[in-house]
Amino acid sequence: YQRCYCEENIYKLLELEEDAQYCVFISNKARKVPFWDPIKDVVVWDYHVIACGKGKVFDLDSSLPIGCHWKDYVRHVLGGHQLPEEYQRMYRIVEKQAYLDTLSSDRSHMLRDGKYIAEPPAWECI
């Protein structure tokens, strides 16, 4: 696990977790997506990537148990909140094997002025 690298974290999880069958990208046009957390309160990210399958959600950045029931995830993380239009979420669902076969990240989106804004993972770029 490496903080701020959810797409790579989920890639690594999909390599190991049999119950995780899909990768889910969550974002919106404004790149302002709210997520609630029982411990961290609310965070707003430009996008987030989770995995799901067999009624479970795998979110390595949530304080809920990894592989929690999807109803708990929706209730506690996505919330039942009426969101203003700029915060409305869009979802892109990718099958596990397609994600594993096609993800490519050079981590350039994490560079500002030639320096990483968050420490990159120890593993090689995917």
XYZ file of C-alpha atoms in Angstrom:
126
model
C 0.000 0.000 0.000
C 1.137 3.494 -0.831
C -0.924 6.540 0.159
C -2.238 8.586 -2.809
C -1.688 5.831 -5.398
C -5.101 4.149 -5.308
C -5.024 2.896 -8.915
C -1.753 1.048 -8.294
C -2.864 -0.175 -4.862
C -5.992 -1.673 -6.412
C -3.910 -3.255 -9.179
C -1.803 -4.996 -6.522
C -4.938 -6.048 -4.613
C -6.537 -7.483 -7.766
C -3.454 -9.614 -8.339
C -4.046 -11.313 -4.976
C -7.740 -11.085 -4.040
C -9.966 -13.675 -5.706
C -13.240 -12.083 -4.541
C -12.379 -8.745 -6.183
C -13.656 -9.024 -9.758
C -13.980 -5.382 -10.843
C -12.099 -2.132 -10.597
C -14.237 0.989 -10.155
C -13.040 4.492 -11.038
C -15.009 7.207 -9.257
C -14.700 10.805 -10.438
C -16.660 13.641 -12.015
C -16.220 16.510 -14.465
C -15.236 18.952 -11.714
C -12.708 16.457 -10.268
C -14.227 17.015 -6.808
C -15.543 13.764 -5.375
C -16.613 13.593 -1.715
C -16.120 10.452 0.363
C -17.250 10.061 3.950
C -15.341 8.021 6.463
C -16.408 7.002 9.975
C -13.007 8.095 11.344
C -11.632 10.681 8.900
C -14.899 12.609 8.374
C -15.182 13.802 4.757
C -12.466 14.024 2.120
C -12.710 15.384 -1.417
C -10.474 13.816 -4.050
C -10.130 14.359 -7.784
C -10.787 10.650 -8.286
C -10.639 7.379 -6.431
C -10.253 3.737 -7.413
C -11.747 0.792 -5.525
C -12.353 -2.879 -6.274
C -15.515 -4.893 -5.786
C -16.985 -8.335 -6.276
C -19.191 -10.940 -4.620
C -21.045 -8.247 -2.641
C -17.822 -6.826 -1.202
C -15.979 -3.524 -1.619
C -12.217 -3.254 -1.324
C -11.150 0.303 -0.535
C -7.683 0.541 0.952
C -8.198 4.207 1.907
C -11.337 3.725 3.991
C -11.376 2.909 7.675
C -14.063 0.282 6.978
C -12.797 -3.304 6.833
C -11.253 -4.273 3.503
C -13.843 -6.428 1.788
C -16.767 -4.869 3.668
C -20.321 -5.475 2.451
C -21.263 -3.103 -0.375
C -24.328 -1.821 1.537
C -22.073 -0.704 4.407
C -19.716 0.991 1.960
C -22.529 2.861 0.238
C -24.027 3.922 3.572
C -20.819 4.998 5.300
C -18.487 6.129 2.508
C -20.632 7.213 -0.417
C -23.390 8.373 1.908
C -27.028 9.055 1.252
C -26.324 12.741 0.817
C -27.963 14.977 -1.756
C -24.908 16.268 -3.568
C -24.728 19.517 -5.538
C -24.266 18.913 -9.251
C -20.514 19.617 -9.226
C -20.025 16.774 -6.711
C -22.185 14.161 -8.479
C -20.146 11.010 -8.988
C -19.503 9.179 -12.215
C -18.420 5.539 -12.203
C -16.382 3.540 -14.674
C -16.348 -0.190 -14.031
C -13.572 -2.312 -15.530
C -13.375 -6.089 -15.355
C -10.469 -7.387 -13.302
C -8.502 -9.016 -16.116
C -8.936 -6.032 -18.421
C -7.592 -3.754 -15.681
C -4.638 -6.030 -14.967
C -3.874 -6.292 -18.687
C -4.139 -2.605 -19.546
C -3.237 -0.403 -16.562
C -0.150 1.643 -17.279
C 1.001 4.371 -14.936
C 4.152 6.422 -15.325
C 3.115 8.437 -12.232
C 3.511 11.725 -14.102
C 0.148 12.914 -12.721
C 1.819 12.941 -9.283
C 4.634 15.292 -10.335
C 4.648 19.052 -9.698
C 7.680 21.005 -10.847
C 9.557 17.728 -11.313
C 8.947 16.494 -7.744
C 6.444 13.970 -6.445
C 3.602 15.484 -4.420
C 3.324 12.174 -2.542
C 6.017 9.566 -2.033
C 5.727 7.005 -4.872
C 5.391 3.269 -4.223
C 8.544 1.211 -3.778
C 7.520 -1.136 -6.611
C 8.292 -0.384 -10.270
C 5.783 1.580 -12.355
C 2.997 -0.587 -13.692
